[in-house]
Amino acid sequence: MSVAPGSAIPMVSLRSVDKHFGDLHVLRSVDLDVAAGEVVVVIGPSGSGKSTLCRTINRLEPIDSGQVLVDGVPVPAEGAALARLRADVGMVFQSFDLFAHKTVLDNLCLAPVMVRGTPRAQARREALELLERVGIADKAGHFPAQLSGGQQQRAAIARALAMRPKVMLFDEPTSALDPEMVAEVLAVMTSLAEDGMTMVVVTHEMGFARRAADRVVFMDAGAIVEVAPPEEFFAGGGSARTRSFLSAVLSH
Amino acid sequence: MSALIDSWPALLAGLGTTVLVLVTSAVGALVLGVLVTVARVSPVPVLRAAAFGYVQVLVNVPLLALLLLAVFALPDAGLIAPLTVTAIIVLTVYEAAYVAEALRSGINTVPRGQVEASRALGFTLAQTLRLVVVPQAARAVVQPLGNVLIALLMNTALAATVGVVELTSAVNKVNLVQAQPIPIFGAAGLVYMALALVIGLGAGRIEKKVAIRR
């Protein structure tokens, strides 16, 4: 959970990043550094730009101006160089997005074999270990549609981990899940955080932010309003905007 | 009934021509349709526009007009080919537009999220298409493609209007001699239905075989 000592270069760095969707200014001069091993949880109201921020890190959303660096390297604009960078950045989506025509095991093996050139037997072995780790080893031969939402999301996390990423991005990983399945996914994410994975997590799960975050980033209207360690953030000493958001989400 | 028995060699020859036109233009339309679809989803704007234009022109012009144009206008321009070959080419070009539409609808059934997920894993665009999009799109288009092929089978009858002696033309000729329209055209109808049934059942079987378990 702690920041690795001596890591001068941030694992992820956003420098005065701006982005528009037409007239909508979705990211306003965003600056954010995420150190290696750090867990940053991004929260904020809908439309605040937190998902967009997450998606700029592997350039699923191109930016208008500014700079995004991963492990000190500027994210390439396109082509093979961008694909290589993306291979090192794991991503987990709200809607799981497992490959529907592949078994869970094949979902995990596909990218290591096709992108990294990992021998099939080794990819298989590592995939089974990962499935064990996220608690669905018994589902290896099943197809995604045969799994519950929580199981699918755990498989999706394992699929991203199979590439041995330097950093993991989570874009609202529990928003599409039934409440009882949220816990099993958050448990996997918490153990990942404890193992020292660098993580950027966009979520509405305040409990996860409290428990697992090194820092909480609060966004509103495309800008970062506040960055603070969770105990400080949830103590309510921040800006008026932060306090009104917290009183709204924590009241129920 | 005797009308059919007496003329069976001519009818069989007509059926043979129908099957020949069907099979060759089906293969041609599938190949051309795949190429048009590839152009249509390519990142190259010129190719995309050309493929879009191709489909729009061909689905908005009657097949009969295209056949007449090819049979009468092409020789005028110095391109002379046997009638059956001309009909096969026109049917190929025409049905390829419908094949392309069916394939595009199949590609649209693949959730956008899976494409993003595969890009996020580091797949190139070509790998994303080959490993994620095409295998799923192909499963979704089996039945629609079967329908396009059945429509193609029915459309082969239009070749009769430009002098190709396929099944419809052959029964028409037989009827002119025998004057027994009900058994003659009825039998031809049954043959068309049987061929359509073969295509439909074949598509159904393939679809079931490649279906994703859920």
Coordinates of C-alpha atoms in Angstrom, one line a residue:
Chain A
M1 CA 0.0 0.0 0.0
S2 CA 2.8 2.4 0.6
V3 CA 4.7 4.2 -2.1
A4 CA 7.8 2.3 -3.1
P5 CA 10.9 4.1 -1.9
G6 CA 13.3 5.6 -4.4
S7 CA 10.7 5.7 -7.3
A8 CA 11.3 9.2 -8.5
I9 CA 9.4 8.7 -11.8
P10 CA 5.6 8.5 -11.3
M11 CA 4.0 5.4 -12.8
V12 CA 1.3 7.6 -14.3
S13 CA 1.6 11.3 -14.9
L14 CA -1.0 13.6 -16.3
R15 CA 0.2 17.1 -17.1
S16 CA -2.2 19.9 -17.8
V17 CA -4.5 17.6 -19.7
D18 CA -7.4 19.2 -21.5
K19 CA -10.2 17.5 -23.4
H20 CA -13.4 18.6 -25.0
F21 CA -16.4 16.6 -26.3
G22 CA -17.6 19.1 -28.8
D23 CA -18.6 22.1 -26.6
L24 CA -18.3 20.2 -23.4
H25 CA -15.0 20.8 -21.6
V26 CA -14.6 17.3 -20.0
L27 CA -11.1 17.7 -18.6
R28 CA -9.8 21.1 -17.5
S29 CA -6.1 21.3 -17.1
V30 CA -5.8 18.1 -15.1
D31 CA -2.5 17.4 -13.3
L32 CA -2.1 14.1 -11.5
D33 CA 0.9 11.9 -10.5
V34 CA 0.4 8.3 -9.4
A35 CA 3.5 6.8 -7.8
A36 CA 4.5 3.1 -8.4
G37 CA 2.6 1.0 -5.9
E38 CA 0.1 3.7 -5.2
V39 CA -3.6 3.3 -5.1
V40 CA -5.5 6.4 -6.3
V41 CA -9.3 6.4 -6.1
V42 CA -11.1 8.9 -8.2
I43 CA -14.6 9.9 -7.1
G44 CA -17.0 12.6 -8.1
P45 CA -20.5 13.2 -9.4
S46 CA -21.6 11.8 -12.8
G47 CA -20.2 13.7 -15.7
S48 CA -17.4 15.1 -13.6
G49 CA -14.8 13.6 -16.1
K50 CA -13.5 10.9 -13.8
S51 CA -14.1 8.0 -16.3
T52 CA -12.6 10.2 -19.1
L53 CA -9.5 10.8 -17.0
C54 CA -9.1 7.1 -16.5
R55 CA -9.5 6.4 -20.2
T56 CA -6.9 9.0 -21.2
I57 CA -4.2 7.0 -19.4
N58 CA -4.2 4.3 -22.1
R59 CA -5.5 6.7 -24.7
L60 CA -8.8 5.0 -25.2
E61 CA -9.7 8.7 -25.1
P62 CA -7.2 10.9 -27.0
I63 CA -6.5 14.3 -25.4
D64 CA -6.6 17.8 -26.9
S65 CA -3.6 19.2 -25.1
G66 CA -1.2 18.4 -22.3
Q67 CA 0.7 15.2 -21.7
V68 CA 0.1 11.7 -20.4
L69 CA 3.1 9.6 -19.4
V70 CA 3.2 6.0 -18.2
D71 CA 6.4 5.0 -16.4
G72 CA 8.0 8.1 -17.7
V73 CA 7.2 7.5 -21.4
P74 CA 4.7 9.7 -23.2
V75 CA 1.7 7.7 -24.4
P76 CA 2.2 7.3 -28.2
A77 CA -0.5 8.8 -30.5
E78 CA -1.3 5.6 -32.4
G79 CA -0.1 2.4 -34.1
A80 CA 2.1 -0.3 -32.8
A81 CA 3.8 1.9 -30.2
L82 CA 0.4 2.6 -28.6
A83 CA -0.5 -1.1 -28.7
R84 CA 2.7 -1.9 -26.9
L85 CA 2.0 0.7 -24.2
R86 CA -1.5 -0.6 -23.7
A87 CA -0.2 -4.1 -23.2
D88 CA 1.5 -2.8 -20.0
V89 CA -1.6 -1.0 -18.8
G90 CA -4.4 -3.2 -17.5
M91 CA -7.9 -2.0 -17.7
V92 CA -11.2 -3.2 -16.2
F93 CA -14.5 -1.9 -17.5
Q94 CA -17.9 -1.3 -16.0
S95 CA -19.5 -3.8 -18.4
F96 CA -16.7 -6.5 -18.0
D97 CA -16.4 -6.9 -21.8
L98 CA -15.1 -10.5 -21.8
F99 CA -14.8 -12.0 -25.3
A100 CA -18.1 -13.8 -25.5
H101 CA -16.9 -16.5 -28.0
K102 CA -14.0 -17.6 -25.8
T103 CA -14.0 -19.6 -22.6
V104 CA -12.8 -17.8 -19.4
L105 CA -9.4 -19.5 -19.8
D106 CA -9.1 -18.5 -23.4
N107 CA -10.1 -14.9 -22.5
L108 CA -7.0 -14.9 -20.2
C109 CA -4.6 -16.6 -22.6
L110 CA -5.5 -14.7 -25.8
A111 CA -3.5 -11.5 -25.2
P112 CA -0.4 -13.1 -23.5
V113 CA -0.1 -15.5 -26.5
M114 CA -1.0 -13.1 -29.3
V115 CA 0.6 -9.9 -28.0
R116 CA 3.4 -11.0 -25.8
G117 CA 4.2 -14.2 -27.6
T118 CA 4.0 -16.3 -24.4
P119 CA 4.1 -20.0 -25.1
R120 CA 0.5 -21.4 -24.9
A121 CA 1.3 -23.9 -22.1
Q122 CA 2.9 -21.2 -19.9
A123 CA 0.0 -18.8 -20.6
R124 CA -2.4 -21.5 -19.6
R125 CA -0.6 -22.3 -16.4
E126 CA -0.4 -18.6 -15.4
A127 CA -4.1 -18.1 -16.3
L128 CA -5.1 -20.9 -14.1
E129 CA -3.1 -19.4 -11.2
L130 CA -4.8 -16.1 -11.7
L131 CA -8.2 -17.7 -11.8
E132 CA -7.4 -19.4 -8.6
R133 CA -6.4 -16.1 -7.1
V134 CA -9.7 -14.4 -8.1
G135 CA -11.6 -17.4 -6.9
I136 CA -13.1 -18.8 -10.1
A137 CA -10.7 -21.5 -11.1
D138 CA -13.7 -23.8 -11.4
K139 CA -15.1 -21.6 -14.2
A140 CA -12.0 -21.9 -16.5
G141 CA -13.9 -23.9 -19.1
H142 CA -17.1 -21.8 -19.0
F143 CA -18.2 -19.1 -21.4
P144 CA -18.7 -15.6 -20.1
A145 CA -22.5 -15.7 -20.4
Q146 CA -22.5 -18.7 -18.1
L147 CA -21.0 -16.6 -15.3
S148 CA -22.6 -14.2 -12.8
G149 CA -21.7 -10.5 -13.1
G150 CA -19.4 -10.7 -10.2
Q151 CA -17.6 -13.8 -11.6
Q152 CA -17.4 -12.1 -15.0
Q153 CA -15.8 -9.0 -13.5
R154 CA -13.3 -11.1 -11.5
A155 CA -12.4 -12.9 -14.8
A156 CA -12.0 -9.5 -16.5
I157 CA -9.6 -8.5 -13.7
A158 CA -7.7 -11.7 -14.1
R159 CA -7.6 -11.2 -17.9
A160 CA -6.0 -7.8 -17.4
L161 CA -3.5 -9.2 -14.8
A162 CA -2.5 -11.9 -17.3
M163 CA -0.5 -9.3 -19.2
R164 CA 1.5 -8.5 -16.0
P165 CA 0.6 -4.8 -16.3
K166 CA 2.6 -2.0 -14.6
V167 CA -0.6 -0.3 -13.6
M168 CA -4.2 -1.3 -13.5
L169 CA -7.1 1.1 -14.4
F170 CA -10.6 0.4 -13.1
D171 CA -13.4 2.3 -14.7
E172 CA -16.4 1.9 -12.4
P173 CA -15.8 -1.8 -12.0
T174 CA -18.7 -2.4 -9.7
S175 CA -21.3 -0.1 -11.1
A176 CA -23.1 -2.7 -13.2
L177 CA -23.2 -5.3 -10.4
D178 CA -25.9 -6.5 -8.0
P179 CA -25.0 -5.3 -4.5
E180 CA -24.2 -8.8 -3.3
M181 CA -21.6 -9.2 -6.1
V182 CA -19.9 -5.9 -5.4
A183 CA -18.2 -7.3 -2.3
E184 CA -16.5 -10.2 -4.1
V185 CA -15.1 -7.8 -6.8
L186 CA -13.9 -5.3 -4.2
A187 CA -12.3 -8.1 -2.2
V188 CA -10.2 -9.0 -5.3
M189 CA -9.3 -5.3 -5.8
T190 CA -8.4 -4.8 -2.2
S191 CA -6.0 -7.8 -2.2
L192 CA -4.5 -6.5 -5.4
A193 CA -3.9 -3.2 -3.7
E194 CA -2.3 -4.9 -0.7
D195 CA 0.1 -6.7 -3.1
G196 CA 1.4 -3.4 -4.2
M197 CA -0.2 -3.0 -7.6
T198 CA -0.3 0.5 -8.9
M199 CA -4.0 1.3 -9.3
V200 CA -6.2 4.1 -10.6
V201 CA -9.8 3.3 -9.6
V202 CA -12.8 5.3 -10.6
T203 CA -15.7 4.3 -8.4
H204 CA -18.6 5.2 -6.2
E205 CA -17.6 2.8 -3.5
M206 CA -16.7 5.1 -0.6
G207 CA -15.9 2.1 1.6
F208 CA -13.3 0.9 -0.9
A209 CA -11.8 4.4 -1.1
R210 CA -11.5 4.5 2.7
R211 CA -10.1 1.1 3.0
A212 CA -7.7 0.7 0.0
A213 CA -6.8 4.2 -1.3
D214 CA -3.5 5.9 -0.6
R215 CA -5.0 9.1 -2.0
V216 CA -8.5 10.1 -3.0
V217 CA -9.0 12.4 -5.9
F218 CA -12.3 14.3 -6.0
M219 CA -13.3 15.7 -9.4
D220 CA -16.1 18.0 -10.4
A221 CA -16.9 19.6 -13.8
G222 CA -13.8 18.3 -15.4
A223 CA -11.4 19.6 -12.8
I224 CA -9.6 18.0 -9.9
V225 CA -11.0 19.8 -6.8
E226 CA -9.2 18.0 -4.1
V227 CA -6.5 15.3 -3.5
A228 CA -6.1 14.0 0.0
P229 CA -5.4 10.8 1.9
P230 CA -8.7 9.0 2.6
E231 CA -8.8 9.7 6.4
E232 CA -8.3 13.4 5.8
F233 CA -10.7 13.4 2.8
F234 CA -13.6 11.8 4.6
A235 CA -13.0 13.8 7.7
G236 CA -14.7 16.6 5.8
G237 CA -12.2 19.3 6.1
G238 CA -12.0 20.0 2.4
S239 CA -13.7 22.5 0.1
A240 CA -17.4 23.3 0.2
R241 CA -18.0 21.3 -3.0
T242 CA -16.3 18.3 -1.5
R243 CA -18.4 18.5 1.6
S244 CA -21.7 18.8 -0.2
F245 CA -20.8 15.8 -2.4
L246 CA -19.8 13.8 0.7
S247 CA -22.9 14.7 2.6
A248 CA -25.0 13.5 -0.4
V249 CA -23.2 10.2 -0.9
L250 CA -22.6 9.3 2.8
S251 CA -26.1 10.2 4.0
H252 CA -27.6 6.9 2.9
Chain B
M1 CA -47.9 -35.1 -65.5
S2 CA -47.1 -36.5 -68.9
A3 CA -46.1 -33.0 -70.0
L4 CA -43.3 -33.0 -67.4
I5 CA -42.2 -36.6 -68.3
D6 CA -42.0 -35.9 -72.0
S7 CA -39.9 -32.8 -71.6
W8 CA -37.6 -33.9 -68.8
P9 CA -34.3 -33.4 -70.6
A10 CA -35.1 -29.7 -71.3
L11 CA -36.3 -29.2 -67.7
L12 CA -33.3 -30.9 -66.2
A13 CA -31.0 -28.7 -68.4
G14 CA -32.9 -25.6 -67.1
L15 CA -32.5 -26.8 -63.5
G16 CA -28.8 -27.4 -64.1
T17 CA -28.4 -23.8 -65.4
T18 CA -30.3 -22.5 -62.4
V19 CA -28.0 -24.4 -60.0
L20 CA -24.9 -23.3 -61.9
V21 CA -25.9 -19.6 -61.8
L22 CA -26.9 -19.9 -58.2
V23 CA -23.6 -21.6 -57.0
T24 CA -21.2 -19.5 -59.0
S25 CA -22.8 -16.1 -58.2
A26 CA -23.2 -17.1 -54.5
V27 CA -19.5 -17.8 -54.3
G28 CA -18.7 -14.6 -56.2
A29 CA -21.1 -12.5 -54.1
L30 CA -19.7 -13.9 -50.8
V31 CA -16.1 -13.1 -51.8
L32 CA -17.0 -9.7 -53.2
G33 CA -19.2 -8.9 -50.2
V34 CA -16.4 -9.7 -47.8
L35 CA -14.1 -7.3 -49.7
V36 CA -16.7 -4.6 -49.7
T37 CA -17.3 -5.1 -46.0
V38 CA -13.5 -4.9 -45.3
A39 CA -13.4 -1.6 -47.2
R40 CA -16.5 -0.4 -45.3
V41 CA -15.0 -0.9 -41.9
S42 CA -11.4 0.1 -42.8
P43 CA -9.8 3.2 -41.4
V44 CA -9.3 4.6 -44.9
P45 CA -12.0 7.2 -45.6
V46 CA -11.8 6.8 -49.4
L47 CA -12.3 3.0 -49.2
R48 CA -15.2 3.5 -46.7
A49 CA -16.9 6.0 -49.0
A50 CA -16.4 3.8 -52.1
A51 CA -17.9 0.7 -50.3
F52 CA -20.8 2.8 -49.0
G53 CA -21.5 4.1 -52.5
Y54 CA -21.3 0.6 -54.0
V55 CA -23.9 -0.7 -51.6
Q56 CA -26.2 2.3 -51.9
V57 CA -26.2 2.2 -55.7
L58 CA -26.8 -1.5 -56.0
V59 CA -29.5 -1.9 -53.4
N60 CA -31.4 1.1 -54.9
V61 CA -31.4 -0.1 -58.5
P62 CA -33.8 -3.0 -59.6
L63 CA -31.9 -6.1 -60.6
L64 CA -33.9 -6.3 -63.8
A65 CA -32.6 -2.9 -64.8
L66 CA -29.0 -4.0 -64.1
L67 CA -29.5 -7.2 -66.1
L68 CA -30.9 -5.3 -69.1
L69 CA -28.2 -2.8 -68.8
A70 CA -25.5 -5.5 -68.8
V71 CA -27.0 -7.5 -71.6
F72 CA -27.8 -4.6 -74.0
A73 CA -25.4 -1.8 -73.0
L74 CA -22.2 -3.8 -72.5
P75 CA -22.0 -5.2 -76.0
D76 CA -22.6 -1.7 -77.2
A77 CA -19.5 -0.7 -75.3
G78 CA -17.6 -3.6 -76.9
L79 CA -17.8 -6.1 -74.0
I80 CA -19.4 -9.3 -75.3
A81 CA -19.8 -12.3 -73.1
P82 CA -22.2 -15.3 -73.2
L83 CA -25.6 -14.5 -71.7
T84 CA -25.2 -16.9 -68.8
V85 CA -21.8 -15.4 -67.9
T86 CA -23.3 -11.9 -68.0
A87 CA -26.2 -13.0 -65.8
I88 CA -23.7 -14.6 -63.3
I89 CA -21.6 -11.4 -63.2
V90 CA -24.6 -9.1 -62.6
L91 CA -26.1 -11.4 -59.9
T92 CA -22.7 -11.5 -58.2
V93 CA -22.2 -7.8 -58.2
Y94 CA -25.8 -7.2 -57.1
E95 CA -26.0 -9.8 -54.3
A96 CA -22.6 -8.7 -53.0
A97 CA -24.2 -5.5 -51.8
Y98 CA -26.7 -7.5 -49.8
V99 CA -24.0 -9.8 -48.5
A100 CA -22.0 -6.7 -47.4
E101 CA -25.1 -5.3 -45.6
A102 CA -25.6 -8.6 -43.8
L103 CA -21.9 -8.8 -42.8
R104 CA -22.0 -5.2 -41.6
S105 CA -25.0 -5.9 -39.4
G106 CA -23.1 -8.9 -38.0
I107 CA -20.2 -6.7 -37.1
N108 CA -22.5 -4.3 -35.4
T109 CA -23.7 -7.1 -33.1
V110 CA -20.2 -7.3 -31.5
P111 CA -20.4 -5.1 -28.5
R112 CA -18.2 -2.0 -28.7
G113 CA -16.9 -2.7 -25.2
Q114 CA -15.2 -5.9 -26.4
V115 CA -13.4 -3.9 -29.1
E116 CA -12.2 -1.4 -26.5
A117 CA -11.2 -4.3 -24.2
S118 CA -9.1 -5.9 -26.9
R119 CA -7.4 -2.5 -27.8
A120 CA -6.7 -2.0 -24.0
L121 CA -5.0 -5.4 -23.9
G122 CA -2.6 -4.3 -26.6
F123 CA -4.1 -5.9 -29.7
T124 CA -3.6 -4.0 -33.0
L125 CA -6.6 -3.1 -35.1
A126 CA -6.0 -6.1 -37.4
Q127 CA -5.7 -8.5 -34.4
T128 CA -8.9 -7.0 -32.8
L129 CA -10.8 -7.7 -36.1
R130 CA -9.3 -11.2 -36.6
L131 CA -9.5 -12.5 -33.1
V132 CA -12.6 -10.7 -31.6
V133 CA -14.8 -9.1 -34.1
V134 CA -14.9 -11.5 -37.1
P135 CA -15.4 -14.7 -35.2
Q136 CA -18.4 -13.3 -33.4
A137 CA -19.8 -11.4 -36.4
A138 CA -19.5 -14.6 -38.5
R139 CA -21.7 -16.5 -36.1
A140 CA -24.3 -13.7 -36.2
V141 CA -24.6 -13.6 -40.0
V142 CA -25.1 -17.3 -40.8
Q143 CA -28.9 -17.0 -41.0
P144 CA -29.0 -13.5 -42.7
L145 CA -26.6 -14.8 -45.3
G146 CA -28.8 -17.9 -45.8
N147 CA -31.7 -15.4 -46.5
V148 CA -29.5 -13.5 -49.0
L149 CA -28.7 -16.8 -50.8
I150 CA -32.4 -17.7 -50.9
A151 CA -33.2 -14.3 -52.4
L152 CA -30.3 -14.9 -54.9
L153 CA -32.0 -18.2 -55.9
M154 CA -35.3 -16.5 -56.6
N155 CA -33.4 -13.7 -58.5
T156 CA -31.8 -16.3 -60.8
A157 CA -35.3 -16.5 -62.4
L158 CA -34.9 -13.0 -63.7
A159 CA -32.1 -14.2 -65.9
A160 CA -34.9 -15.7 -68.0
T161 CA -35.9 -12.2 -69.2
V162 CA -32.5 -11.7 -70.8
G163 CA -32.4 -15.0 -72.6
V164 CA -30.8 -17.4 -70.2
V165 CA -32.5 -20.7 -70.3
E166 CA -32.7 -21.6 -66.7
L167 CA -35.5 -23.4 -64.9
T168 CA -38.2 -20.7 -65.2
S169 CA -37.3 -20.1 -68.9
A170 CA -37.3 -23.9 -69.5
V171 CA -40.7 -24.5 -68.0
N172 CA -42.1 -21.5 -69.9
K173 CA -40.9 -23.0 -73.1
V174 CA -42.3 -26.4 -72.2
N175 CA -45.7 -24.8 -71.4
L176 CA -45.8 -23.0 -74.7
V177 CA -45.8 -26.4 -76.4
Q178 CA -47.8 -28.5 -73.9
A179 CA -50.2 -25.8 -72.6
Q180 CA -50.5 -27.4 -69.1
P181 CA -49.6 -24.4 -66.9
I182 CA -50.7 -25.8 -63.6
P183 CA -48.6 -29.0 -63.4
I184 CA -45.7 -27.4 -65.2
F185 CA -45.3 -24.2 -63.2
G186 CA -46.4 -25.9 -60.0
A187 CA -43.6 -28.4 -60.4
A188 CA -41.1 -25.6 -61.0
G189 CA -42.4 -23.8 -57.9
L190 CA -41.8 -27.0 -55.8
V191 CA -38.3 -27.3 -57.1
Y192 CA -37.5 -23.7 -56.1
M193 CA -39.0 -24.4 -52.7
A194 CA -37.0 -27.5 -52.3
L195 CA -33.8 -25.6 -53.2
A196 CA -34.6 -22.8 -50.7
L197 CA -35.4 -25.4 -48.0
V198 CA -31.9 -26.9 -48.6
I199 CA -30.3 -23.5 -48.1
G200 CA -32.4 -22.6 -45.1
L201 CA -31.9 -25.9 -43.3
G202 CA -28.1 -25.8 -44.1
A203 CA -27.9 -22.3 -42.6
G204 CA -29.8 -23.4 -39.6
R205 CA -27.5 -26.4 -39.0
I206 CA -24.4 -24.3 -39.4
E207 CA -25.8 -21.6 -37.0
K208 CA -26.5 -24.3 -34.4
K209 CA -23.1 -25.8 -34.8
V210 CA -21.2 -22.5 -34.3
A211 CA -23.4 -21.0 -31.6
I212 CA -21.7 -19.6 -28.5
R213 CA -22.8 -21.5 -25.4
R214 CA -24.7 -19.5 -22.9

